[in-house]
Amino acid sequence: MRRSILFLSLSLLLALPAAAQNACNLGITLSCDSEYHCSSTVTNNGRNTCSGDYVVGFWVLGQGQNQASVTDLNQNLGLSQCFDSSTIPVGFGFAICTGPAALGPGGSFNMSSHIQLNGAAASEILAAALVSDPVTGDDLGFTYIFNNASTTLTCTPQPRVPPVAQSGVPYTVTWIPVTDPSASFTIDESTAADFSANLVSTPVSGLSMQFQHTVGSATTYFYRVRANSCSGVPGTNSPPVVIIVQPVPTVTGRSGDVVTSVGSTTPVSIKVFIPGQSGKQALDVPFTASTDKPYLTVTPSSGTIPPGGTTVTVTANPSNLPPGANTGTLQVTTNGAATKTSVSVSLVTPVAPGSKSLPASNALIIPAAGHTPGANGPFQSDVRLTNGSLGPIAYQITYTPTKTDGTKNGKTTTVSVDPGQTIAMNDIVNDFFGIGAAGDSGFGALEIRPLNTSSNANYASSRTFTFNTKGTFGQFIAAIPFSTFATKASLVPLPGSPPPATPVLSFQQVTQSADPTKGFHTNLGLLEGSGSAASGNIKLYNDAGVLQTTVPYSLQPGEHKQQGFGDWGLPNIDDGRIEVSVESATGAVSGYASVLDNITNDPLAVMPVQVSQVNATRYILPGMAALPGVNNFHSDIRVYNGGASTATVNATFYPQNNGTPVPVAPFSVAPGEVKAFDDVVANLFSSPGLGGSIVMTTSAASSVVATGRTYTIDSSGGTFGQFIPGVTPTQGIGLSDRPLQILQLEQSDNFRSNLGIAELSGSPANVTQCGGPLPNPATVCVHVTAYIPDSKITTATDVPLGPNQFTQLGRVLASLYPGQSIYNARISVEVTAGTGRVTSYGSVIDNLSLDPTYVPAQ
């Protein structure tokens, strides 16, 4: 193989985070021992023989890549040409073999090598396989995996400890072995970060030690470990780890949470205050109390409530519970009336100091999560994580504090998730990383990295919200696949690899009011995801496409940075669009714009679009409405033309449940222009009192970005609502496609969940069966399945949709599980018949504040 072809193949392999969509469905595993003899198995998971030119082997990619070497490559695929960094010095360690080969369905091959890190990190080891067409050079298959689970053994132990424990409950500090297998250890405990207060040193012969403390207020304990002797000399102290021991919490609102360690069998408690009757006629009132989960008990279960109120104790038995929040309902009944409080026991995993490195393409990154104070109450972030594969997956979750170098700062934990399981990580920054447990606060980004699979069937979602006596107000923040981050060139550039065009992220429907007492203000958050520095420009345009200003930005490796318009150097604007370009040859960037109502402080998150990748003739905005009265919903939309020529848009409103379509006259959008339509259903389509979807079409393929915001106006003139991105037919699913997944749904006294489904293609109706004969033919049959965490039985329903039809299933969980409180539910949406294509979403509404959160399907 010519050297130019070799470099091209390497460039394709290393042009991360791009993930190929190829004809060969390849999977890969990787394991390395303590001396970094690594072995990998590549499997053909598809139904066809995968034939072509292969490039297979091992690489070391990252901060220390130029120090490593890879030797002794062996593979049983029969490839005859092999190269490594000793023969072709390219600035990183590698060893590959190339040549023609074929791999049948279900077939596999093995390869092994020895890696000498010489200062590089074990997590930077990569195994990969690329197969291309020998005639055209097109990719046919591509798979890779990083050795993220391995840790280099040294003479310095690496400890872990749960982030939080309850007073009187034992917890364990653990650490990995050192290079000397006969080493014993000393563990230091202190209440000061520099170990200057209440220091206790204890010799230990094993790799763990249990502790237990009884406290009256939240107390922080620090631990460090050292080997007494390693290879004949005393070892150095480990980096410190920290735990906060808390007294039994008391709940005074609608929900409460108590934290304990995964694997613990010691019960933990939470107190719930029950208010008494007020006024001059207040008397002691009899009550009964009960819970709906077998792992929760309440004492006392009956009694009287005096005028000043009383407190009951809910005790949770964590034995055999999965990681994350396990939630039930406490019901207190007085005088025939019941009040309900949701109570969670969160099982958390040990935390260690951690840092960013280059992730695999199937990693997910939540660009903003926190536990911080807010103007109208505290903010917290709830995360949901689903393993959609057929085997268990260990997920490494890394928290990087804002405005820090992610390769030098952070905390990490590992959570195992069974196939088909969804775990709930409520208040993740506090419960899983201990930030906020001692009264402090924190804000940053989360990376979710599958350690033992190259599967893309990983789903995550998050909601960051503030709460007070009026309920919750929040925003959905998507988990962004690392493969979609914007990067200018290969993260490891090679000779002869021309850089692609400068990538640009677009954020529309942003605004910054000059008057802080009305209108909106916008915070722009940017995130570097690869562990390498990035820089570029931020441009602000008005709706006419006129550039208002350009400001440069720079990000440290792995850095999260959120700032207001003024901090970024951006001016006020009534309505506008932001472009973020990546100009640097290194780094991968994504972000969000958080738009907050100045009256209600309700936020909504605008996620980015790489407009250069948009090419369609149909664009659909579901969930649009103009509803008066109690519902009081309105929708504003923005239509941006990111192409080079004027787009003529034909728009039609389709009222839900097959109402009569309402078309309007075509309108033109010039290149770079944004057309704004406020209260669009009432004003543009003259359809007040209706809800549905808007379908926009162009006669030729265009780069249109359509977005919407559906919201309620309160009595003070403020708004609270949800951002709704437009979708194209290719972003939906059809027959035989993998089902869509919608996470973070709930049906309780606190929240209700609606499910929206829209047909995208407009194809003719030709389906006559959908769980039974249909009165009218449909374009597509949709199978909706609900999964709840503590049941092995699922409940499902079938929904027929006609061409362009939009429908919303109100209180969908209540209809599938009547009379039950459902927490942490997941719904899958699958096309089982028809030629149409479907999108879906969840809308989770706070029953007290009425604030909706739009949860897009994944």
mmCIF file of N, CA and C in Angstrom, residues 627-673:
data_model
loop_
_atom_site.group_PDB
_atom_site.id
_atom_site.type_symbol
_atom_site.label_atom_id
_atom_site.label_comp_id
_atom_site.label_asym_id
_atom_site.label_seq_id
_atom_site.Cartn_x
_atom_site.Cartn_y
_atom_site.Cartn_z
ATOM 1 N N LEU A 627 -53.602 28.712 22.668
ATOM 2 C CA LEU A 627 -54.707 28.261 23.507
ATOM 3 C C LEU A 627 -55.011 29.305 24.562
ATOM 4 N N PRO A 628 -56.262 29.765 24.649
ATOM 5 C CA PRO A 628 -56.628 30.780 25.640
ATOM 6 C C PRO A 628 -56.977 30.145 26.979
ATOM 7 N N GLY A 629 -57.413 30.965 27.916
ATOM 8 C CA GLY A 629 -57.955 30.471 29.175
ATOM 9 C C GLY A 629 -56.884 29.911 30.091
ATOM 10 N N VAL A 630 -57.260 28.842 30.804
ATOM 11 C CA VAL A 630 -56.366 28.261 31.808
ATOM 12 C C VAL A 630 -55.084 27.772 31.159
ATOM 13 N N ASN A 631 -55.169 27.156 29.986
ATOM 14 C CA ASN A 631 -53.973 26.616 29.330
ATOM 15 C C ASN A 631 -53.032 27.730 28.882
ATOM 16 N N ASN A 632 -53.585 28.767 28.230
ATOM 17 C CA ASN A 632 -52.816 29.981 27.941
ATOM 18 C C ASN A 632 -51.467 29.676 27.290
ATOM 19 N N PHE A 633 -51.470 28.903 26.191
ATOM 20 C CA PHE A 633 -50.225 28.590 25.504
ATOM 21 C C PHE A 633 -50.100 29.418 24.217
ATOM 22 N N HIS A 634 -48.886 29.861 23.933
ATOM 23 C CA HIS A 634 -48.560 30.616 22.730
ATOM 24 C C HIS A 634 -47.247 30.072 22.172
ATOM 25 N N SER A 635 -47.026 30.262 20.872
ATOM 26 C CA SER A 635 -45.799 29.774 20.235
ATOM 27 C C SER A 635 -45.204 30.852 19.349
ATOM 28 N N ASP A 636 -43.908 31.117 19.541
ATOM 29 C CA ASP A 636 -43.133 31.985 18.659
ATOM 30 C C ASP A 636 -42.153 31.116 17.884
ATOM 31 N N ILE A 637 -42.000 31.367 16.588
ATOM 32 C CA ILE A 637 -41.050 30.572 15.804
ATOM 33 C C ILE A 637 -40.077 31.500 15.083
ATOM 34 N N ARG A 638 -38.908 30.934 14.743
ATOM 35 C CA ARG A 638 -37.897 31.612 13.954
ATOM 36 C C ARG A 638 -37.471 30.676 12.827
ATOM 37 N N VAL A 639 -37.341 31.225 11.615
ATOM 38 C CA VAL A 639 -36.953 30.453 10.436
ATOM 39 C C VAL A 639 -35.712 31.104 9.844
ATOM 40 N N TYR A 640 -34.587 30.414 9.922
ATOM 41 C CA TYR A 640 -33.299 30.939 9.466
ATOM 42 C C TYR A 640 -32.879 30.227 8.186
ATOM 43 N N ASN A 641 -32.388 31.001 7.221
ATOM 44 C CA ASN A 641 -31.860 30.448 5.978
ATOM 45 C C ASN A 641 -30.345 30.471 6.036
ATOM 46 N N GLY A 642 -29.743 29.307 6.228
ATOM 47 C CA GLY A 642 -28.289 29.213 6.270
ATOM 48 C C GLY A 642 -27.654 28.906 4.938
ATOM 49 N N GLY A 643 -28.452 28.905 3.867
ATOM 50 C CA GLY A 643 -27.917 28.604 2.543
ATOM 51 C C GLY A 643 -27.405 29.842 1.830
ATOM 52 N N ALA A 644 -26.947 29.631 0.587
ATOM 53 C CA ALA A 644 -26.355 30.720 -0.196
ATOM 54 C C ALA A 644 -27.362 31.403 -1.108
ATOM 55 N N SER A 645 -28.583 30.861 -1.216
ATOM 56 C CA SER A 645 -29.584 31.469 -2.087
ATOM 57 C C SER A 645 -30.901 31.600 -1.331
ATOM 58 N N THR A 646 -31.775 32.470 -1.839
ATOM 59 C CA THR A 646 -33.056 32.711 -1.181
ATOM 60 C C THR A 646 -33.898 31.435 -1.154
ATOM 61 N N ALA A 647 -34.521 31.168 0.003
ATOM 62 C CA ALA A 647 -35.401 30.004 0.155
ATOM 63 C C ALA A 647 -36.845 30.475 0.177
ATOM 64 N N THR A 648 -37.663 29.895 -0.676
ATOM 65 C CA THR A 648 -39.105 30.153 -0.661
ATOM 66 C C THR A 648 -39.762 29.041 0.145
ATOM 67 N N VAL A 649 -40.448 29.431 1.211
ATOM 68 C CA VAL A 649 -40.977 28.466 2.177
ATOM 69 C C VAL A 649 -42.498 28.418 2.070
ATOM 70 N N ASN A 650 -43.036 27.217 1.921
ATOM 71 C CA ASN A 650 -44.468 26.975 1.982
ATOM 72 C C ASN A 650 -44.779 26.403 3.364
ATOM 73 N N ALA A 651 -45.675 27.027 4.107
ATOM 74 C CA ALA A 651 -45.959 26.632 5.483
ATOM 75 C C ALA A 651 -47.421 26.271 5.638
ATOM 76 N N THR A 652 -47.667 25.170 6.369
ATOM 77 C CA THR A 652 -49.027 24.711 6.638
ATOM 78 C C THR A 652 -49.138 24.311 8.103
ATOM 79 N N PHE A 653 -50.207 24.736 8.745
ATOM 80 C CA PHE A 653 -50.487 24.341 10.125
ATOM 81 C C PHE A 653 -51.437 23.150 10.111
ATOM 82 N N TYR A 654 -51.037 22.068 10.809
ATOM 83 C CA TYR A 654 -51.853 20.863 10.900
ATOM 84 C C TYR A 654 -52.365 20.735 12.339
ATOM 85 N N PRO A 655 -53.631 21.105 12.580
ATOM 86 C CA PRO A 655 -54.178 20.938 13.932
ATOM 87 C C PRO A 655 -54.125 19.471 14.351
ATOM 88 N N GLN A 656 -53.924 19.249 15.645
ATOM 89 C CA GLN A 656 -53.750 17.874 16.103
ATOM 90 C C GLN A 656 -55.008 17.056 15.874
ATOM 91 N N ASN A 657 -54.783 15.737 15.764
ATOM 92 C CA ASN A 657 -55.851 14.758 15.563
ATOM 93 C C ASN A 657 -56.611 14.980 14.252
ATOM 94 N N ASN A 658 -55.816 15.257 13.177
ATOM 95 C CA ASN A 658 -56.371 15.332 11.817
ATOM 96 C C ASN A 658 -57.354 16.471 11.621
ATOM 97 N N GLY A 659 -57.095 17.612 12.274
ATOM 98 C CA GLY A 659 -57.893 18.797 11.971
ATOM 99 C C GLY A 659 -57.611 19.284 10.561
ATOM 100 N N THR A 660 -58.431 20.189 10.067
ATOM 101 C CA THR A 660 -58.287 20.681 8.701
ATOM 102 C C THR A 660 -57.006 21.488 8.557
ATOM 103 N N PRO A 661 -56.115 21.136 7.623
ATOM 104 C CA PRO A 661 -54.856 21.879 7.440
ATOM 105 C C PRO A 661 -55.113 23.341 7.072
ATOM 106 N N VAL A 662 -54.221 24.213 7.548
ATOM 107 C CA VAL A 662 -54.340 25.647 7.282
ATOM 108 C C VAL A 662 -53.058 26.124 6.603
ATOM 109 N N PRO A 663 -53.064 26.282 5.257
ATOM 110 C CA PRO A 663 -51.879 26.800 4.573
ATOM 111 C C PRO A 663 -51.863 28.326 4.584
ATOM 112 N N VAL A 664 -50.691 28.892 4.348
ATOM 113 C CA VAL A 664 -50.560 30.347 4.181
ATOM 114 C C VAL A 664 -49.758 30.599 2.910
ATOM 115 N N ALA A 665 -49.765 31.828 2.479
ATOM 116 C CA ALA A 665 -49.033 32.192 1.270
ATOM 117 C C ALA A 665 -47.531 31.960 1.482
ATOM 118 N N PRO A 666 -46.811 31.505 0.458
ATOM 119 C CA PRO A 666 -45.366 31.293 0.603
ATOM 120 C C PRO A 666 -44.658 32.572 1.029
ATOM 121 N N PHE A 667 -43.579 32.415 1.778
ATOM 122 C CA PHE A 667 -42.761 33.569 2.155
ATOM 123 C C PHE A 667 -41.300 33.251 1.843
ATOM 124 N N SER A 668 -40.529 34.295 1.581
ATOM 125 C CA SER A 668 -39.126 34.137 1.202
ATOM 126 C C SER A 668 -38.221 34.486 2.379
ATOM 127 N N VAL A 669 -37.116 33.752 2.477
ATOM 128 C CA VAL A 669 -36.102 34.018 3.499
ATOM 129 C C VAL A 669 -34.772 34.172 2.775
ATOM 130 N N ALA A 670 -34.189 35.359 2.851
ATOM 131 C CA ALA A 670 -32.924 35.628 2.172
ATOM 132 C C ALA A 670 -31.781 34.901 2.869
ATOM 133 N N PRO A 671 -30.655 34.696 2.177
ATOM 134 C CA PRO A 671 -29.496 34.073 2.831
ATOM 135 C C PRO A 671 -29.078 34.862 4.073
ATOM 136 N N GLY A 672 -28.912 34.165 5.183
ATOM 137 C CA GLY A 672 -28.510 34.804 6.429
ATOM 138 C C GLY A 672 -29.632 35.458 7.196
ATOM 139 N N GLU A 673 -30.842 35.481 6.640
ATOM 140 C CA GLU A 673 -31.969 36.151 7.287
ATOM 141 C C GLU A 673 -32.715 35.198 8.211
#
